[in-house]
XYZ file of C-alpha atoms in Angstrom:
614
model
C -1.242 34.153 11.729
C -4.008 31.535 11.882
C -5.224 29.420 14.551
C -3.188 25.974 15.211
C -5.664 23.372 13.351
C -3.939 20.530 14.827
C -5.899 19.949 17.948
C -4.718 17.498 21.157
C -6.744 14.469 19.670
C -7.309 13.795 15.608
C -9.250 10.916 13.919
C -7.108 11.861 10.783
C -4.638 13.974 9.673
C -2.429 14.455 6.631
C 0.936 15.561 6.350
C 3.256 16.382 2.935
C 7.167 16.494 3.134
C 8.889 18.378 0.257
C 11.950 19.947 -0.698
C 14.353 19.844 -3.606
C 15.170 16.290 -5.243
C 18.577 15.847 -3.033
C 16.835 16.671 0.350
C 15.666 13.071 1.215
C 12.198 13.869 0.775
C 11.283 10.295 0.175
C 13.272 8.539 3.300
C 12.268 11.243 5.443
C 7.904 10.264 4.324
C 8.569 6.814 4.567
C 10.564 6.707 8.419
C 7.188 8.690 9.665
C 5.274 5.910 7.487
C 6.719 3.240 9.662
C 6.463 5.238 12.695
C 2.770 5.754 12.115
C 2.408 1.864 11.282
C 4.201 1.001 14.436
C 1.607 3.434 16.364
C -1.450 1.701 14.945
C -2.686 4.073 12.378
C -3.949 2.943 9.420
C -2.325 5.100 6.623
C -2.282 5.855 2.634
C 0.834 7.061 1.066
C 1.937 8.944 -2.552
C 5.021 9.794 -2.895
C 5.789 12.319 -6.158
C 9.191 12.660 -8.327
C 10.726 15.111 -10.565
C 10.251 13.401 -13.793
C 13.778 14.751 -15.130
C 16.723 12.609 -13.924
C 18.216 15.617 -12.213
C 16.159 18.442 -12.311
C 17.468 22.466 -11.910
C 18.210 22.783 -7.713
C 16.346 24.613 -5.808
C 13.583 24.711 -8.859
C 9.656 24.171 -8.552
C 10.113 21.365 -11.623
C 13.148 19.660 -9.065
C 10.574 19.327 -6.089
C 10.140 15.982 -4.649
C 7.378 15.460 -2.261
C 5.763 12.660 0.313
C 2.211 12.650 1.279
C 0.489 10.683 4.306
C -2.824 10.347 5.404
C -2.579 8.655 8.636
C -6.056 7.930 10.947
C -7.724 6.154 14.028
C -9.673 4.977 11.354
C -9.786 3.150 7.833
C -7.698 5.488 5.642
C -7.599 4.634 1.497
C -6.359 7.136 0.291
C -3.265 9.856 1.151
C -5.610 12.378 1.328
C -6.609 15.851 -0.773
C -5.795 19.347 1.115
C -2.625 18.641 3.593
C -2.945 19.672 7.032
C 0.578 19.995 7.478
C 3.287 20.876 4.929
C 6.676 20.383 5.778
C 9.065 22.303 3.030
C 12.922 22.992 2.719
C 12.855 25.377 0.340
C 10.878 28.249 -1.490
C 10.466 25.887 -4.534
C 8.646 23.679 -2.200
C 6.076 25.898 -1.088
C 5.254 27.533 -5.063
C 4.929 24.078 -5.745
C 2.091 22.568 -3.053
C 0.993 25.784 -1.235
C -2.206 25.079 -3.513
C -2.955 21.817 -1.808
C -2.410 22.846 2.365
C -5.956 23.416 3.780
C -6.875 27.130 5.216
C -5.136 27.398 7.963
C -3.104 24.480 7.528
C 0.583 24.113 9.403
C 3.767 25.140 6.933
C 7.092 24.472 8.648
C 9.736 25.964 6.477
C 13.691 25.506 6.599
C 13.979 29.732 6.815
C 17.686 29.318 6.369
C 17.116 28.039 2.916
C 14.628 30.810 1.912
C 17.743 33.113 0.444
C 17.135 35.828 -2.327
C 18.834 33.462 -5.116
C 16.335 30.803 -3.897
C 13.700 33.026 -4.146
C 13.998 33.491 -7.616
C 14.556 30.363 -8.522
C 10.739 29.523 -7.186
C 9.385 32.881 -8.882
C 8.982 34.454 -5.687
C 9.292 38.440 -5.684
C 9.374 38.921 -1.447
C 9.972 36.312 1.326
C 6.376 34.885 1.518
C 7.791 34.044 5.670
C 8.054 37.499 6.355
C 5.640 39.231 3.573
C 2.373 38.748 5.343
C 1.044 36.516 2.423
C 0.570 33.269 4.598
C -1.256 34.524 7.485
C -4.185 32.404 7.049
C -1.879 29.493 7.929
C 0.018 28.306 10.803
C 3.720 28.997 10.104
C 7.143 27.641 12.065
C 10.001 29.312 10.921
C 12.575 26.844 11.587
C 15.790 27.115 11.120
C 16.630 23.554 9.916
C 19.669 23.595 8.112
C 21.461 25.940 10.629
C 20.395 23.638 13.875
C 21.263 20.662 11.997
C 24.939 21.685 11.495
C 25.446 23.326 15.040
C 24.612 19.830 16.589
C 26.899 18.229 14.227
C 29.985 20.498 14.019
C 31.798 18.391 16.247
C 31.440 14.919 14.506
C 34.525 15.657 11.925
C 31.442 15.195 8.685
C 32.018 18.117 5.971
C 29.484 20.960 5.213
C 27.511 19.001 2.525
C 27.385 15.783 4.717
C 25.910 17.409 7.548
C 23.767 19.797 5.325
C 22.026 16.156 4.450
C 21.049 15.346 7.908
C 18.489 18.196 8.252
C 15.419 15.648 7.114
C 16.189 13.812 10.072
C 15.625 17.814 11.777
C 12.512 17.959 9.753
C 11.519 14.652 10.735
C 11.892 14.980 14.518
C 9.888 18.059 14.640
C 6.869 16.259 13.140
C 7.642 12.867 15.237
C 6.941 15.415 18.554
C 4.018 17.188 16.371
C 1.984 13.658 16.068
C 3.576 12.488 19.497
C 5.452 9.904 18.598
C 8.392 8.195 20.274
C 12.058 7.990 18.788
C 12.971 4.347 19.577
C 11.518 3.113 16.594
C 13.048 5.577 14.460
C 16.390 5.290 15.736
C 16.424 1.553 15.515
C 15.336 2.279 11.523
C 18.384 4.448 11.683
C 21.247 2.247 12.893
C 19.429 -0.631 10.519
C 19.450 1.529 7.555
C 23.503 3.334 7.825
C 24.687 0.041 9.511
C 27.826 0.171 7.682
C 28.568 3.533 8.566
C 28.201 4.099 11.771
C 28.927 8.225 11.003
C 26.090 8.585 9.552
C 24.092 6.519 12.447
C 25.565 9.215 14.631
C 24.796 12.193 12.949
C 21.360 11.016 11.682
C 19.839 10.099 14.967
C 21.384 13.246 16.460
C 20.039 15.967 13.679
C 16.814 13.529 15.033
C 17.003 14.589 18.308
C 17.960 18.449 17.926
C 14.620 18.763 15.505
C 12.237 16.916 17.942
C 13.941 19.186 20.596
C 12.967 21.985 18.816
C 9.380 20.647 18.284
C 9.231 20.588 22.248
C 10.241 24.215 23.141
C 8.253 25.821 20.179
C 4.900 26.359 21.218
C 2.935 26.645 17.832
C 3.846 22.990 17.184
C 1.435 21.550 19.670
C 1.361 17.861 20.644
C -1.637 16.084 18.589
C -2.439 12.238 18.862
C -3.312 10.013 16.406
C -5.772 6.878 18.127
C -4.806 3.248 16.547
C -6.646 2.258 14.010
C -9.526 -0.855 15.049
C -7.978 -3.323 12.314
C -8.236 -6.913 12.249
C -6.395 -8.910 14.624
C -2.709 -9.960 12.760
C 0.648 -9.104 12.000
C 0.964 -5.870 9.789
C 3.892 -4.358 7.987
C 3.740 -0.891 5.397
C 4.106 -2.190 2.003
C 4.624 -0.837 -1.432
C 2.773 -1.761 -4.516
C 6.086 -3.249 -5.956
C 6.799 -5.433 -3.452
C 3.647 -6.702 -2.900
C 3.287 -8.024 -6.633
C 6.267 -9.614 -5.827
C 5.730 -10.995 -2.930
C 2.515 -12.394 -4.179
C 4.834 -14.113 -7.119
C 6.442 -16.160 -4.467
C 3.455 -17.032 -2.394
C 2.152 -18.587 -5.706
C 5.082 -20.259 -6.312
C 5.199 -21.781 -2.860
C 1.590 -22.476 -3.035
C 1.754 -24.435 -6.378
C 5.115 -26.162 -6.055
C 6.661 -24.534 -9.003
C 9.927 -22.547 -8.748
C 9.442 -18.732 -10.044
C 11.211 -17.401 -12.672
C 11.346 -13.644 -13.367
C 12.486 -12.110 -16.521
C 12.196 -8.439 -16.969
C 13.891 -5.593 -18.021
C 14.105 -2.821 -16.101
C 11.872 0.351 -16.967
C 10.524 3.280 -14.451
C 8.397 2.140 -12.259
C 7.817 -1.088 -12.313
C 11.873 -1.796 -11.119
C 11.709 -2.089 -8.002
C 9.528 -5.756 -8.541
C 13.101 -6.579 -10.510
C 15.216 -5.804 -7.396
C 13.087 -7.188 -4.870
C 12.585 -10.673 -6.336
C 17.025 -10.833 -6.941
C 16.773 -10.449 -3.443
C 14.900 -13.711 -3.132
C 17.595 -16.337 -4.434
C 16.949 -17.809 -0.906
C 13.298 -18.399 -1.159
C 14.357 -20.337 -5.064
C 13.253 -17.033 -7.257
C 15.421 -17.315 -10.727
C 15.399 -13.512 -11.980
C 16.919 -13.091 -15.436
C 17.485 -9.598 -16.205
C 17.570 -9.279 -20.385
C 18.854 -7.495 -22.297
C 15.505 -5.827 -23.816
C 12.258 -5.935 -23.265
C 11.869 -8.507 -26.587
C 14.340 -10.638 -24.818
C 12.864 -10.474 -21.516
C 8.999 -11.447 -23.010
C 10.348 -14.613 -24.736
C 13.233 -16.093 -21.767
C 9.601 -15.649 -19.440
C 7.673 -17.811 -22.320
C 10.186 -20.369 -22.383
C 10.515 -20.752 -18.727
C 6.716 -21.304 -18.303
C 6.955 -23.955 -21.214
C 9.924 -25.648 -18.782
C 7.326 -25.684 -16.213
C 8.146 -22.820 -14.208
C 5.396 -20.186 -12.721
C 6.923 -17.672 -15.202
C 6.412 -13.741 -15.118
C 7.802 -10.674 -16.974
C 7.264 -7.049 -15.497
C 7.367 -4.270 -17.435
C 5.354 -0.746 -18.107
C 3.262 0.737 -21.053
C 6.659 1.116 -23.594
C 7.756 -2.408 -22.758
C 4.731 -3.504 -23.013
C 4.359 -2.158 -26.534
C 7.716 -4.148 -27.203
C 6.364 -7.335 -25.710
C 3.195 -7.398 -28.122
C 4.305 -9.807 -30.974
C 5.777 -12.654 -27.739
C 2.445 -11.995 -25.910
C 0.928 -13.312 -29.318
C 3.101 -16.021 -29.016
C 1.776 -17.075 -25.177
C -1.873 -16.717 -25.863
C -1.699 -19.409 -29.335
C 1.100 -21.653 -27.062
C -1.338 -20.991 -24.428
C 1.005 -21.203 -21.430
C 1.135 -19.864 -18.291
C 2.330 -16.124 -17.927
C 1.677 -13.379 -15.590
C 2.605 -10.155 -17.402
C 2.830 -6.804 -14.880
C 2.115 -3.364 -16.431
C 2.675 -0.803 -14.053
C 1.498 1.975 -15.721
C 2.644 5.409 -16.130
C 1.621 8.796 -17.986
C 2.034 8.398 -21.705
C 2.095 8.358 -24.834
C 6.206 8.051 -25.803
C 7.930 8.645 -22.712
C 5.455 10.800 -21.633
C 5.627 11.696 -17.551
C 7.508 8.364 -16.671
C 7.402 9.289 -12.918
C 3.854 10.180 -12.820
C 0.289 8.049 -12.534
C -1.879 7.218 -14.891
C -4.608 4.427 -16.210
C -4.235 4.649 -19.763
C -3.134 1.495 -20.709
C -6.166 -0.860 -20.852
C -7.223 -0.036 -24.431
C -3.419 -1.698 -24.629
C -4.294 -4.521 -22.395
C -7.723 -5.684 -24.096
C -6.322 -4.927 -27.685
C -2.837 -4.176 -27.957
C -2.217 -7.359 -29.651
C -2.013 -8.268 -33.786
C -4.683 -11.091 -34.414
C -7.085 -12.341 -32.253
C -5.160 -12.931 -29.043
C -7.012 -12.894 -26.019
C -5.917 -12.544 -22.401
C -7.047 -12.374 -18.963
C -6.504 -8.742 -17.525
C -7.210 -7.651 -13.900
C -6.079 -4.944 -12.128
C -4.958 -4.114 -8.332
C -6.652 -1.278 -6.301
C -4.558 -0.305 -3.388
C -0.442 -1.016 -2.484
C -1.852 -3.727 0.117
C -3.606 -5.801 -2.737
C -1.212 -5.585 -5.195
C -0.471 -8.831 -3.042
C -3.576 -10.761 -3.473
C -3.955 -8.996 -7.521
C -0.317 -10.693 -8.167
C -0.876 -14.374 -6.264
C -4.674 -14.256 -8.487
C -3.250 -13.673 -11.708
C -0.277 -16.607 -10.406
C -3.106 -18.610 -9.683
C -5.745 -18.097 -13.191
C -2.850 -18.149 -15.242
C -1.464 -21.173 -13.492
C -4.575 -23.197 -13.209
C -6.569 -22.083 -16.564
C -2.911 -22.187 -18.780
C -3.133 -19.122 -19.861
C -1.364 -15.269 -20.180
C -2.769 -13.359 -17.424
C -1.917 -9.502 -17.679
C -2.271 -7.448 -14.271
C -2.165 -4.126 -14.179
C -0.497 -1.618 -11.525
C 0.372 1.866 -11.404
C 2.853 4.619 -9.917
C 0.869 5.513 -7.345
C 0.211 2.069 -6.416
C 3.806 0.644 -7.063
C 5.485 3.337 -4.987
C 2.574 4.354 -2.561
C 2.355 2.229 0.708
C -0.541 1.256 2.927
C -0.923 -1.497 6.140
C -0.309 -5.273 5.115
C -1.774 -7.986 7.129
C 0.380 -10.921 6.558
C -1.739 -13.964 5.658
C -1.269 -17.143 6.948
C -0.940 -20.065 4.410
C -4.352 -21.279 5.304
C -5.974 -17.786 3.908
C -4.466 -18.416 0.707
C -6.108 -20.115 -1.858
C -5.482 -23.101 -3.452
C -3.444 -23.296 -6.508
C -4.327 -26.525 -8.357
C -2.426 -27.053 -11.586
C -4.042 -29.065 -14.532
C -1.987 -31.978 -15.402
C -2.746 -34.754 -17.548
C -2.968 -37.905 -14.883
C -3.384 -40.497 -17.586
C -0.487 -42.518 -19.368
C 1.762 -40.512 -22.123
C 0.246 -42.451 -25.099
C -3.176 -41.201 -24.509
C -1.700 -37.618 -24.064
C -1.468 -34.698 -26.844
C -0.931 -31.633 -26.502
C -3.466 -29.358 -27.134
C -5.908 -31.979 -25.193
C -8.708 -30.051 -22.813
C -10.376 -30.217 -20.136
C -14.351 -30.152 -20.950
C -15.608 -27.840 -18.194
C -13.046 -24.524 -18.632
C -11.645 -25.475 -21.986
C -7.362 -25.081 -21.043
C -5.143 -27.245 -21.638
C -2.879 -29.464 -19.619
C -0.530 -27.803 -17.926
C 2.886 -30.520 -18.934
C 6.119 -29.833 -19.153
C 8.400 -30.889 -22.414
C 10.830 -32.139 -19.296
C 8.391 -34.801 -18.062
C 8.732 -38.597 -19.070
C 7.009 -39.199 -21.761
C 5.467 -35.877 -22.687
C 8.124 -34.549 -24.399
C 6.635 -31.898 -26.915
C 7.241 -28.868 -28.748
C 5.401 -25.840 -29.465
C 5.442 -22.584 -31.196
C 3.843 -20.012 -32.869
C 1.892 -21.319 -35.768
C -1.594 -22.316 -36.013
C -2.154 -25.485 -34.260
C -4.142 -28.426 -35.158
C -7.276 -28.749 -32.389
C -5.848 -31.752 -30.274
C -2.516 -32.680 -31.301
C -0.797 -29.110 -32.041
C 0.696 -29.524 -35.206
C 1.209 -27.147 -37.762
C -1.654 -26.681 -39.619
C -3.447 -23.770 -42.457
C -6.472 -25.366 -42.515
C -9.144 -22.473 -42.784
C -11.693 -23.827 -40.479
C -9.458 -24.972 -37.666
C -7.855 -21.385 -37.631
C -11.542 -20.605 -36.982
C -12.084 -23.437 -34.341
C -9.576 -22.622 -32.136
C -9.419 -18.446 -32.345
C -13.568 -19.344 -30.950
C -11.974 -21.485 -28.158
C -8.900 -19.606 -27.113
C -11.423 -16.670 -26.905
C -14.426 -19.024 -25.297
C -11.481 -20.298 -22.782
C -11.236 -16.532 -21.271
C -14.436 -16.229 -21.402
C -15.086 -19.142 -19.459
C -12.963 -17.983 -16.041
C -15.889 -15.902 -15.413
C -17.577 -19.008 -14.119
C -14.473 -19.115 -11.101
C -14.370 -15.469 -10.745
C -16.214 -14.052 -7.025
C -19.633 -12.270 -8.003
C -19.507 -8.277 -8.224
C -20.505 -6.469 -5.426
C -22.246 -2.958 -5.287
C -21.816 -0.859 -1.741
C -24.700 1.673 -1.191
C -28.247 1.128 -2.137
C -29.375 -1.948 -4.315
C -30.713 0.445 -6.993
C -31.604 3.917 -6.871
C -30.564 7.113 -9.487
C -26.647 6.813 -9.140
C -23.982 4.088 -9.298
C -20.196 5.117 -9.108
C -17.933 2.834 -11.386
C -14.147 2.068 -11.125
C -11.420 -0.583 -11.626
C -7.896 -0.123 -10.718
C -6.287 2.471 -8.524
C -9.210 4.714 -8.201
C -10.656 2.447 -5.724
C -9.770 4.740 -2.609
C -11.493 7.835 -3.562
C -14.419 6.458 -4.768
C -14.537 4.515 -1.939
C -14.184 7.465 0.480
C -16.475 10.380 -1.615
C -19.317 7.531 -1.919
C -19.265 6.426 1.758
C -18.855 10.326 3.097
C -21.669 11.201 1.077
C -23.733 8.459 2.251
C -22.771 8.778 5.967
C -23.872 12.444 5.140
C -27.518 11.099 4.826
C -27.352 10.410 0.927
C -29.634 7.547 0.276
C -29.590 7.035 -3.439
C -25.952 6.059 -4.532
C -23.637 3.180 -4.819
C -20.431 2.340 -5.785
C -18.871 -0.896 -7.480
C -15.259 -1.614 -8.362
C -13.486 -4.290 -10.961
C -10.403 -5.669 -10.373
C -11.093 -8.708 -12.865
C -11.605 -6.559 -16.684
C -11.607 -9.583 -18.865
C -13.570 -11.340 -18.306
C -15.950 -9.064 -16.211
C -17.781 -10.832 -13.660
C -20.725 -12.649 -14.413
C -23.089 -10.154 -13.017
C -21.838 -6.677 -14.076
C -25.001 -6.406 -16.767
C -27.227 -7.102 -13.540
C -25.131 -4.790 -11.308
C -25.461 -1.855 -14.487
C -29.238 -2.426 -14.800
C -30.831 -1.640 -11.491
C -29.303 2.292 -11.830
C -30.291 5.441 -13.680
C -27.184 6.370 -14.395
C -23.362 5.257 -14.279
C -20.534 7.354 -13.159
C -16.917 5.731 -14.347
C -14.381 7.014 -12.994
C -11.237 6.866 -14.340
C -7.722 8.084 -14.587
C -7.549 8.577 -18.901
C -9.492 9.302 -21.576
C -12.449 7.292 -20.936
C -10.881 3.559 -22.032
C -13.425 1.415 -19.050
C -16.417 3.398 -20.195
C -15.799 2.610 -23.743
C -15.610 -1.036 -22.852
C -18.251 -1.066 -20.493
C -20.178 0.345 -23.494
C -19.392 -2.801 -26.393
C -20.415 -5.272 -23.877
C -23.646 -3.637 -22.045
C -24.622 -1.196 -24.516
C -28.220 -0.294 -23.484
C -27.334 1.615 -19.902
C -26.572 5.508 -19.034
C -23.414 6.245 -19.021
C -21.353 9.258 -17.602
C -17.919 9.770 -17.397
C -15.088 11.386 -15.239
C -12.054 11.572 -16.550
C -8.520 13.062 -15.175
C -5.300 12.866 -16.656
C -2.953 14.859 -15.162
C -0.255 12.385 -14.243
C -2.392 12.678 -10.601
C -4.644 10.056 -8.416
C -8.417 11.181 -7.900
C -9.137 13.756 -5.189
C -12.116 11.964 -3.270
C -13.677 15.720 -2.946
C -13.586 15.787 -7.189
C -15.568 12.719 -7.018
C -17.799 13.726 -4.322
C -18.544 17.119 -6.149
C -19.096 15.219 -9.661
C -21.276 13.147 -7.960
C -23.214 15.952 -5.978
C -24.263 17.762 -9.715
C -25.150 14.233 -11.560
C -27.831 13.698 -8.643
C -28.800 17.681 -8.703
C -29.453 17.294 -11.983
């Protein structure tokens, strides 16, 4: 039996929940989420699915899991090894006892570590009783048999109070991290309102686990300090919902009612749900049919006037390619959201990945250019979604952002802006009379069109997807205006770079190494470059993109003043590859994972560690 790591007072800590699919693996991650939030901890979350619909019980391909990294300090990422792992069944610990640090904390639901179970995870002897964990902390708990003794008198049946043993799980690690119930409880009789049963049971199965936390002495009592964030009103919020919240603050911000049509595809959803939700706040969500369907209701409700999105992942995307063509030569307003998952074909459709930007730059037939940025954390997803609102809004343009799983579903601290931090959204329109008006007019500096709708008095117009005629948009085959305006629908991206906020480099100004990423990865590159620095590393940077096309106007400077360039991404190497067309001359490197799994910030650090040995 190993010592207790968790000591009386932690700067961080990390803590995985995981059982079989039906074991409320997810709720259970995401109550102590909003505990920690309401504690003042800054925090990263993952959570990870089955990818079958219904996977084998009691299997190691059924486990679902929930991992946290909470702190008393800046926290990006949910962490590499676990400090403590929480499981409810063998399965459970086959499937992450490869992740918990030496030494680590398992609690284990004993009563569901049965000889048929066993088997099911591959497991020859009872790993609790077999000696093979003694270089770990272990609580034996018995979870499911607790749960049901405090509930045998509440008239619920076996299964039904066999369901209620998260809520044992949960209060265990609620006394761990020293945290108080009220909160919880209140989530509780918000959450099973309508049946007030459940309320009952839930919050008592609560109770009897953080009991148990109290009189067991190898749980200890560790505490977590607030976080020093800046002064405002936070909330925990998922990837999802922050895209979608940043739809509306555009739409508030530029006067334009929001329309969403989408189709729904795993895991970009949950933006579909939460915006339906939104009647109130004058969101129009149209759910189609298909994902054809969905790509051309969007296109005609930004050619009404409307800010117009579609969200989708990589297959819909793939069926949205011929009415994306159609947005960029209408050029009209449309956010596009891919939130990405492993591929190709269905691939792991519950599982991470980056792979889709060769898709986003050139997943198109013809020359059809768009804007493409990407968010880097759940948080920014907000300000990532109201951005590519406000480009595609003010430049008249598709603008394609992209997301992933493990931001979509993974949460992290919000601070709610006020209206004031937001900025402007100013929408071209053409301010002189109709009769000087046509529609493929533009403005001299940025080269986009004017932004009217076919509903306005005396601008009534019609587009579609032809070649236009430079000026007045009509049909045309002329060979040299097909030439003149593919130059300026590409020079009209192009030209955003000149609006775009300068790319920044953290770490030295030049020096032998400088760490590359865009997207998602931004939390572990973040953390391995500023550990190794704080570690007394002196010649290493880091630099992330969110805005891919155009790049900012000084990436080639940026590149230049480094020996060599580490990109980091989660594919094959699609950013390097692009990196390489446009600045061919620099030393590139590459780091590449693809394993349906977020960077480690220790893989980073150790890549990093041999490039400057070298």
């Amino acid at each position: 039996m190993a010592d207790n790591i968790l000591r009386s007072e932690m700067r961080k800590v990390v803590v995985r929940f995981s059982g079989d699919s039906g074991d409320g693996m997810q709720l259970t991650g995401d109550m102590f989420s909003q505990s920690s939030g309401i504690a003042g901890n800054d925090l990263t979350t993952i959570p990870d699915f089955p990818a079958e619909i219904r996977a084998p019980q009691g299997s190691i391909g059924g486990v679902s899991s929930f991992q946290i990294q909470i702190g008393g300090t800046e926290i990006y990422t949910p962490g590499d090894d676990v400090d403590v792992l929480i499981v409810m069944n063998p399965a459970a610990l086959a499937a992450n006892l490869g992740i918990l640090k030496s030494g680590g904390t398992i609690i284990a639901d004993k009563d569901n570590f049965t000889s048929k179970n066993l088997k099911k995870a591959e497991f020859e002897e009872n790993p609790l009783e077999d000696g093979s964990l003694n270089d770990y902390t272990v609580i034996r708990a018995p979870a499911t048999s607790l749960t049901k003794e405090a509930l045998k008198d509440l008239g619920l049946d076996t299964q039904a109070m066999t369901r209620s043993k998260n809520m044992f799980a949960l209060g265990m690690v609620l006394y761990m991290f020293s945290r108080p119930l009220g909160s919880t409880i209140a989530f509780i009789e918000k959450k099973f309102a309508k049946k007030p049963e459940l309320v009952e049971a839930n919050i008592k199965a609560l109770k009897t686990g953080f009991n148990f936390g109290e009189t067991t002495e190898l749980i200890g009592n560790a505490v977590i300090p607030p976080a020093k964030l800046p002064a405002g009103t936070y909330r925990n919020i998922d990837g999802n919902t922050a895209i979608a919240w940043g739809l509306l603050a555009a739409a508030e911000m530029s006067g334009r009612k929001l329309s969403l049509s989408s189709y729904p595809i795993t895991p970009a959803s949950e933006i579909l749900h939460e915006l339906s939700k939104r009647r109130d706040m004058g969101a129009i969500v149209f759910q189609a049919e298909d994902e054809i369907a969905a790509a051309t209701a969007a296109i005609g409700a930004a050619f009404a006037g409307n800010l117009s999105a579609t969200t989708t992942s990589g297959p819909g995307v793939s069926l949205k390619t011929e009415a994306l063509g159609l947005a960029v030569i209408s050029e009209l307003p449309l956010v596009v959201v891919n939130v990405q998952r492993a591929g190709p074909s269905t691939g792991l459709p519950t599982k991470t990945e980056q792979a889709d930007l060769n898709q986003a730059l050139y997943g198109r037939h013809g020359e059809a250019p768009m804007v493409i940025m990407a968010a880097s954390s759940p948080d920014d997803c907000f300000h990532y979604s109201y951005e590519a609102a406000r480009i595609s809004m003010e430049h008249v343009t598709p603008v394609l952002l992209l997301s992933d799983t493990y931001l979509a579903s993974g949460t992290s601290p919000w601070k709610i802006p006020d209206d004031d931090e937001l900025e402007e959204i100013k929408v071209p329109r053409f301010e002189g009379p109709p009769e000087d008006w046509e529609p493929y007019m533009r403005d001299e500096e940025f080269l986009n069109r004017y932004w009217m709708s076919p509903g306005d008095k005396g601008f009534e117009h019609r587009i579609g997807g032809l070649e236009k005629k430079e000026n007045t948009g009509n049909l045309t085959y002329e060979p040299l205006n097909h030439q003149k305006m593919t130059k300026i629908r590409e020079e009209k991206i192009d030209r955003i770079a000149r609006r775009l906020p300068k790319q920044k480099a953290h770490g030295a100004e030049s020096g032998k190494l400088l760490v590359v990423g865009w997207g998602s990865t931004f939390g572990a590159i973040n953390t391995a470059v500023t550990e190794l620095m704080e570690d007394g590393e002196e010649d290493l940077a880091f630099t992330h993109f969110n805005y891919i096309k155009p790049l900012p106007e000084n990436t080639g400077e940026i590149l230049s003043k480094y020996d060599q360039i580490l990109v980091c991404e989660i594919n094959n190497g699609q950013f390097v590859h692009y990196l390489r067309s446009k600045f061919p001359d620099f030393n590139y490197r590459q780091f590449n994972k693809i394993q349906g799994q977020p960077f480690f910030s220790s893989e980073i650090k150790a890549q990093i560690v041999n490039l400057l040995s070298e």
